[in-house]
Amino acid sequence: MMIRSNNLFLNPKKRKRKRKNSTTTAPRKQKIVSKKLELPGPGLIEEEEEKLEEGGFSLKASAQSHSHGVQPLGNLYFNPSSHNSRNTGLGNLQTLTDELVLEILGVLSGTHLGILSTVSRSLYVFCNHEPLWRNLVLENCNGGFLYNGSWKSTYVAAYMPSFSVSDVGFSGLRVRDFYSDYLFQSWLCANLEMKPEWLERDNIQRRRGIPVDEFISNFEEPNKPVLLERCMDNWVAFGKWDRDYMVEICGDVRFSVGPVEMKLEDYFTYSDQAREERPLYLFDPKFGEKVPRLGSDYEVPAYFNEDLFSVLGDERPDYRWIIIGPAGGGSSFHIDPNSTSAWNAVIKGSKKWVLFPPDVVPPGVHPSPDGAEVACPVSIIEWFMNFYGATKKWEKKPIECVCKAGEVIFVPNGWWHLVINLEDSIAITQNFVSRRNLLNVLDFLKKPNANTLVSGTRDRVNLHDKFKNAIESSFPGTIDQLALKAEEKKAEQKKPSFWDSVADSKAGAFKFSF
């Protein structure tokens, strides 16, 4: 039994770069290469774990075997009969890729999926693919949902109450000799633990109690990440923000969870049960307005007090978010919106960070020429399985760390970053503009395609002029001073060194004036 993680899920999927965190679950576009891995039957998780360990992988303690017995395509070559029930159950449709079959099924209603699932064992497996039902729930339950162990049972409970939900859960028909990499991969990614070697590298600079001017000169001005310790010890949130406290003070208030709004208690019900490769994140930019007490339970660290977007008042783009999610949740590679810098404070739990500087595009990530879209692996685990190992040989290695509760990471503008929760986590993040990146932000906002790049505001086209005018009114001469300083710095960098000035470039030797 072998797993070859360097060639899994190679074809990327496009998503908008301007979104700070993507939670959509459109059918995958990538293709995976076969792996010789046997799927366990009921009660054989221990055997499966032993086989995964041969490839350096391990399953989560809560892992269950695939509910319908789907196996990787590589296992077909060990089947003496060479029979794949996937094909026989699809008939003439067997020539279509799994991706295309699911694309077609994705236009059907829940009722039609249920009917079609009775046609053959193969269609039963396809029609019970959980992401299909997840999309149905998220498309129809705008007012939130009450998760019921699986997305299909959640949908049935909400829209077909006459059916017994107990018959719809994880238990179901197990189909023999069904081989499909595509259908297997979601289960695999959802149930794999982070490998220890993915967590070992910790090369970020760490500082505790440094003066603000030292932070500016050593990190913000040179645009370098840093992890700051002990700068949120006095936060009320750090001591009180557990599940019971937050559910109590938030009550029936609804927060943004992907495309829907949910009560916090209902979200925790979901996150406790969810076993999927891309769990939904609670990611709300208006939490402070919805529950003012949450906004007053923390304060911005002194290093980030200057926030020039505040001159726009209520017209400023979204800039702060509360982030709540289970282990495995997170954000795949992106650059923060509007060329802003950011800080992220972990209140509960821990997060793995991987950051690349602006001039280094992460492996497996393909931004469009105008920067409006980014093609990247669908899930974070996929990126670690397929691309992380290659970065060990790079000259410019990524900056990495595990940010724990009580720690704050500074993310400079333009840096690519990926984040994954290592456990149930609660965090606060804010994007900001200071004098150090003001010119970058203004340049970004006046790009010809600003209407596709700018995010967090309704008036994307006029944001540049509004912001520039507000800065000039509130801080007269600041933009001109910063522009002059930038020109002087650029000229200084172009100025030849002493040795350059005395070298005769044509003769390849020194020239002397005496």
Coordinates of C-alpha atoms in Angstrom, one line a residue, residues 53-403:
E53 CA 1.2 5.3 8.4
E54 CA 3.3 3.6 5.8
G55 CA 3.1 6.9 3.8
G56 CA 3.6 9.0 6.9
F57 CA -0.1 9.9 7.3
S58 CA -2.5 9.2 10.1
L59 CA -6.2 9.4 10.5
K60 CA -8.0 11.6 13.0
A61 CA -9.3 9.8 16.0
S62 CA -12.9 10.7 15.0
A63 CA -12.5 9.3 11.4
Q64 CA -15.1 7.0 10.1
S65 CA -14.7 4.9 7.0
H66 CA -16.3 6.2 3.8
S67 CA -20.1 5.9 4.2
H68 CA -20.6 4.2 0.8
G69 CA -17.4 2.1 0.5
V70 CA -15.8 4.2 -2.2
Q71 CA -12.2 3.2 -2.9
P72 CA -9.3 4.9 -4.7
L73 CA -9.0 4.0 -8.3
G74 CA -5.5 2.4 -7.7
N75 CA -7.2 -0.4 -5.7
L76 CA -9.0 -1.5 -8.9
Y77 CA -5.7 -3.0 -10.2
F78 CA -5.6 -5.3 -7.2
N79 CA -9.2 -6.6 -7.9
P80 CA -9.0 -9.9 -9.8
S81 CA -12.2 -9.2 -11.6
S82 CA -11.2 -5.7 -12.7
H83 CA -14.8 -4.7 -12.2
N84 CA -15.7 -1.2 -11.3
S85 CA -19.4 -0.8 -10.3
R86 CA -19.0 2.9 -10.9
N87 CA -19.0 2.3 -14.7
T88 CA -21.7 -0.4 -14.9
G89 CA -24.1 1.8 -12.8
L90 CA -23.7 4.8 -15.1
G91 CA -24.3 3.1 -18.4
N92 CA -23.4 5.3 -21.3
L93 CA -22.6 8.1 -18.9
Q94 CA -19.5 6.2 -17.7
T95 CA -17.4 8.0 -20.3
L96 CA -18.0 11.3 -18.4
T97 CA -15.5 12.3 -15.7
D98 CA -16.7 12.2 -12.1
E99 CA -16.3 16.0 -12.1
L100 CA -18.7 16.4 -15.0
V101 CA -21.2 13.9 -13.5
L102 CA -21.3 15.9 -10.3
E103 CA -21.6 19.2 -12.3
I104 CA -24.7 17.8 -13.9
L105 CA -26.2 16.5 -10.7
G106 CA -25.5 19.9 -9.1
V107 CA -28.3 21.5 -11.1
L108 CA -30.9 19.1 -9.7
S109 CA -33.2 19.7 -6.7
G110 CA -33.0 17.5 -3.6
T111 CA -36.1 15.6 -4.6
H112 CA -34.7 14.8 -8.0
L113 CA -31.4 13.7 -6.5
G114 CA -33.3 11.4 -4.2
I115 CA -35.2 9.8 -7.1
L116 CA -32.2 9.4 -9.3
S117 CA -30.3 7.7 -6.4
T118 CA -32.7 4.8 -6.7
V119 CA -31.7 4.1 -10.4
S120 CA -28.4 2.2 -9.7
R121 CA -25.8 1.7 -7.1
S122 CA -23.5 4.0 -8.9
L123 CA -26.0 6.8 -9.1
Y124 CA -26.8 6.2 -5.4
V125 CA -23.2 6.9 -4.5
F126 CA -23.0 10.0 -6.8
C127 CA -26.3 11.4 -5.6
N128 CA -25.3 11.1 -2.0
H129 CA -22.0 13.0 -2.4
E130 CA -22.2 15.3 0.5
P131 CA -21.0 18.6 -1.2
L132 CA -24.1 18.3 -3.4
W133 CA -26.3 18.5 -0.4
R134 CA -24.2 21.1 1.3
N135 CA -24.7 23.4 -1.7
L136 CA -28.5 22.7 -1.5
V137 CA -28.6 23.7 2.1
L138 CA -26.5 26.8 1.7
E139 CA -28.5 27.9 -1.4
N140 CA -31.9 27.5 0.3
C141 CA -31.3 28.2 4.0
N142 CA -30.5 31.9 3.9
G143 CA -31.8 32.2 7.5
G144 CA -29.3 29.6 8.7
F145 CA -29.6 25.9 9.3
L146 CA -29.6 23.3 12.1
Y147 CA -26.9 20.8 11.2
N148 CA -28.0 17.2 11.7
G149 CA -24.9 15.0 11.4
S150 CA -24.7 15.2 7.6
W151 CA -25.7 17.7 4.9
K152 CA -28.2 15.4 3.4
S153 CA -30.0 14.8 6.7
T154 CA -29.8 18.5 7.4
Y155 CA -31.6 19.2 4.1
V156 CA -34.2 16.5 4.6
A157 CA -35.0 17.6 8.1
A158 CA -35.5 21.2 6.9
Y159 CA -37.5 20.5 3.7
M160 CA -38.9 17.0 3.9
P161 CA -40.0 16.6 7.5
S162 CA -42.2 13.6 6.7
F163 CA -39.1 11.5 6.1
S164 CA -37.3 9.9 9.0
V165 CA -34.0 11.7 9.4
S166 CA -32.5 8.7 11.2
D167 CA -32.5 6.8 7.9
V168 CA -30.6 9.5 6.1
G169 CA -27.4 9.9 8.1
F170 CA -24.0 8.4 7.7
S171 CA -25.2 4.9 7.6
G172 CA -26.3 3.8 4.1
L173 CA -25.8 1.3 1.3
R174 CA -22.2 0.3 0.9
V175 CA -21.3 -0.5 -2.7
R176 CA -18.8 -3.1 -3.5
D177 CA -16.0 -2.6 -6.0
F178 CA -16.7 1.2 -6.5
Y179 CA -13.5 2.9 -7.4
S180 CA -13.1 6.7 -7.8
D181 CA -10.3 9.0 -6.8
Y182 CA -12.5 12.0 -7.1
L183 CA -15.2 10.8 -4.7
F184 CA -12.6 9.4 -2.3
Q185 CA -10.5 12.5 -2.0
S186 CA -12.9 14.5 0.1
W187 CA -13.1 11.8 2.7
L188 CA -9.3 11.5 2.7
C189 CA -8.6 15.2 3.2
A190 CA -11.3 15.6 5.8
N191 CA -9.9 12.8 7.9
L192 CA -6.2 13.2 7.7
E193 CA -4.2 14.6 10.6
M194 CA -1.6 17.3 9.9
K195 CA 1.7 15.5 9.6
P196 CA 4.2 16.5 12.3
E197 CA 6.7 17.6 9.6
W198 CA 4.2 20.2 8.4
L199 CA 4.3 21.8 11.9
E200 CA 8.0 21.6 12.6
R201 CA 9.3 24.7 10.8
D202 CA 9.0 27.8 13.0
N203 CA 11.2 30.5 11.5
I204 CA 9.2 33.7 12.2
Q205 CA 10.8 36.3 14.4
R206 CA 9.2 36.5 17.8
R207 CA 9.2 39.6 20.0
R208 CA 7.8 40.4 23.4
G209 CA 7.3 43.9 24.8
I210 CA 9.2 45.8 22.2
P211 CA 8.7 49.6 21.8
V212 CA 6.4 50.8 19.0
D213 CA 9.2 52.6 17.2
E214 CA 11.3 49.3 17.1
F215 CA 8.3 47.5 15.6
I216 CA 8.0 50.1 12.9
S217 CA 11.7 50.3 12.0
N218 CA 12.4 46.5 12.2
F219 CA 9.2 45.1 10.8
E220 CA 6.5 47.4 9.5
E221 CA 8.8 49.7 7.4
P222 CA 10.8 46.7 5.9
N223 CA 7.5 44.9 5.5
K224 CA 8.4 41.8 7.4
P225 CA 6.2 39.4 9.5
V226 CA 6.6 39.1 13.2
L227 CA 4.9 37.2 16.0
L228 CA 4.2 39.4 19.0
E229 CA 3.8 37.8 22.5
R230 CA 2.0 39.1 25.6
C231 CA 0.4 42.1 23.9
M232 CA -3.2 41.0 24.7
D233 CA -2.9 39.9 28.3
N234 CA -5.2 42.7 29.4
W235 CA -8.0 41.9 27.0
V236 CA -11.3 40.9 28.6
A237 CA -11.8 38.6 25.6
F238 CA -8.6 36.6 26.4
G239 CA -10.0 35.6 29.8
K240 CA -13.7 35.3 29.0
W241 CA -14.3 34.3 25.4
D242 CA -15.3 30.7 25.8
R243 CA -18.3 29.0 24.2
D244 CA -20.7 29.5 27.1
Y245 CA -19.8 33.2 27.5
M246 CA -20.2 34.0 23.8
V247 CA -23.4 32.1 23.4
E248 CA -24.9 34.0 26.4
I249 CA -24.0 37.5 25.3
C250 CA -24.8 36.9 21.6
G251 CA -28.1 35.2 22.1
D252 CA -30.2 35.2 18.9
V253 CA -27.8 37.5 17.0
R254 CA -26.9 36.0 13.6
F255 CA -23.4 36.1 12.2
S256 CA -22.0 35.5 8.7
V257 CA -21.1 31.9 8.0
G258 CA -20.2 31.5 4.4
P259 CA -23.3 32.6 2.4
V260 CA -25.7 32.3 5.3
E261 CA -26.4 34.0 8.7
M262 CA -26.5 31.8 11.8
K263 CA -26.9 32.1 15.5
L264 CA -23.7 31.3 17.4
E265 CA -25.2 28.4 19.2
D266 CA -26.3 26.8 15.9
Y267 CA -22.9 27.3 14.4
F268 CA -21.3 25.5 17.3
T269 CA -23.7 22.6 16.8
Y270 CA -22.5 22.4 13.2
S271 CA -18.8 22.8 14.0
D272 CA -18.9 20.0 16.7
Q273 CA -20.3 17.5 14.1
A274 CA -18.7 18.6 10.8
R275 CA -16.3 16.2 9.3
E276 CA -15.4 17.7 6.0
E277 CA -12.3 19.0 4.3
R278 CA -13.4 22.6 4.2
P279 CA -15.5 23.4 7.3
L280 CA -17.5 26.5 7.2
Y281 CA -16.0 29.5 9.0
L282 CA -17.8 32.0 11.1
F283 CA -16.3 35.2 9.6
D284 CA -18.2 38.3 10.4
P285 CA -17.1 41.9 9.7
K286 CA -19.9 43.5 11.6
F287 CA -19.6 41.6 14.9
G288 CA -18.8 44.8 16.9
E289 CA -21.9 46.5 15.6
K290 CA -24.1 43.4 16.2
V291 CA -22.8 42.8 19.7
P292 CA -21.1 45.9 21.0
R293 CA -19.8 44.0 24.0
L294 CA -17.7 41.9 21.7
G295 CA -16.1 45.0 20.3
S296 CA -15.3 46.4 23.7
D297 CA -13.8 43.1 25.0
Y298 CA -10.6 43.8 23.2
E299 CA -8.4 46.7 22.2
V300 CA -6.1 47.3 19.3
P301 CA -2.4 46.6 20.2
A302 CA -0.4 49.8 20.4
Y303 CA 1.7 48.7 17.3
F304 CA -1.4 49.1 15.1
N305 CA -3.1 52.2 16.5
E306 CA -2.6 54.2 13.4
D307 CA -5.4 53.3 11.0
L308 CA -5.8 55.9 8.3
F309 CA -8.9 54.3 6.7
S310 CA -10.7 55.6 9.8
V311 CA -10.9 59.0 8.1
L312 CA -13.6 57.7 6.0
G313 CA -15.9 57.0 9.0
D314 CA -18.8 54.7 8.0
E315 CA -17.7 54.6 4.4
R316 CA -14.5 52.8 5.2
P317 CA -14.1 49.2 3.8
D318 CA -14.7 46.3 6.1
Y319 CA -11.6 46.0 8.3
R320 CA -12.2 43.8 11.3
W321 CA -13.6 40.3 11.7
I322 CA -14.3 37.8 14.4
I323 CA -13.2 34.3 13.2
I324 CA -14.5 31.1 14.7
G325 CA -13.9 27.7 13.3
P326 CA -13.1 24.0 14.1
A327 CA -9.8 22.2 13.5
G328 CA -9.1 21.9 9.8
G329 CA -10.9 25.2 9.0
G330 CA -8.9 28.1 7.6
S331 CA -8.0 30.2 4.6
S332 CA -6.1 29.0 1.5
F333 CA -3.5 31.2 0.0
H334 CA -4.5 34.8 -0.5
I335 CA -3.3 38.4 -0.2
D336 CA -5.2 40.7 2.1
P337 CA -7.6 43.1 0.5
N338 CA -6.9 46.6 -0.8
S339 CA -3.1 46.3 -0.2
T340 CA -3.6 46.7 3.6
S341 CA -1.5 45.2 6.3
A342 CA -3.2 43.1 9.0
W343 CA -2.8 41.6 12.5
N344 CA -4.4 38.4 13.7
A345 CA -4.9 37.7 17.5
V346 CA -5.6 34.1 18.6
I347 CA -7.9 34.1 21.6
K348 CA -8.6 30.4 21.8
G349 CA -6.9 27.5 20.1
S350 CA -3.9 27.6 17.7
K351 CA -3.3 28.2 14.0
K352 CA -0.6 27.1 11.5
W353 CA 0.6 30.0 9.3
V354 CA 2.6 29.8 6.1
L355 CA 3.6 33.1 4.5
F356 CA 5.4 34.0 1.2
P357 CA 6.8 37.5 0.4
P358 CA 5.1 39.5 -2.4
D359 CA 7.7 38.6 -5.0
V360 CA 7.3 34.8 -4.4
V361 CA 4.1 33.1 -5.6
P362 CA 3.4 30.0 -3.5
P363 CA 3.7 26.7 -5.3
G364 CA 0.4 25.5 -6.8
V365 CA -1.0 29.0 -6.8
H366 CA -1.6 30.8 -10.1
P367 CA -2.8 34.5 -9.9
S368 CA -4.2 36.0 -13.1
P369 CA -2.2 38.8 -14.8
D370 CA -4.5 41.5 -13.4
G371 CA -4.6 39.9 -9.9
A372 CA -8.4 39.7 -9.8
E373 CA -8.4 35.9 -9.6
V374 CA -6.2 33.2 -8.0
A375 CA -6.2 29.6 -9.0
C376 CA -5.2 27.4 -6.1
P377 CA -5.9 23.9 -4.7
V378 CA -9.4 23.5 -3.4
S379 CA -8.4 22.6 0.2
I380 CA -5.6 23.4 2.5
I381 CA -4.7 19.8 3.2
E382 CA -4.3 19.2 -0.5
W383 CA -1.7 22.0 -0.6
F384 CA 0.3 20.5 2.2
M385 CA 0.1 17.0 0.6
N386 CA 1.2 18.1 -2.8
F387 CA 3.3 21.3 -2.6
Y388 CA 4.6 21.9 0.9
G389 CA 7.5 19.5 0.6
A390 CA 8.9 21.4 -2.4
T391 CA 9.3 24.6 -0.4
K392 CA 12.1 22.9 1.7
K393 CA 14.4 23.2 -1.3
W394 CA 13.5 26.7 -2.2
E395 CA 16.1 29.5 -1.7
K396 CA 13.4 31.8 -0.5
K397 CA 11.6 29.5 2.0
P398 CA 8.3 30.6 3.5
I399 CA 7.9 32.1 6.9
E400 CA 6.1 29.7 9.2
C401 CA 4.8 29.5 12.7
V402 CA 2.1 28.1 15.0
C403 CA 0.3 31.1 16.5

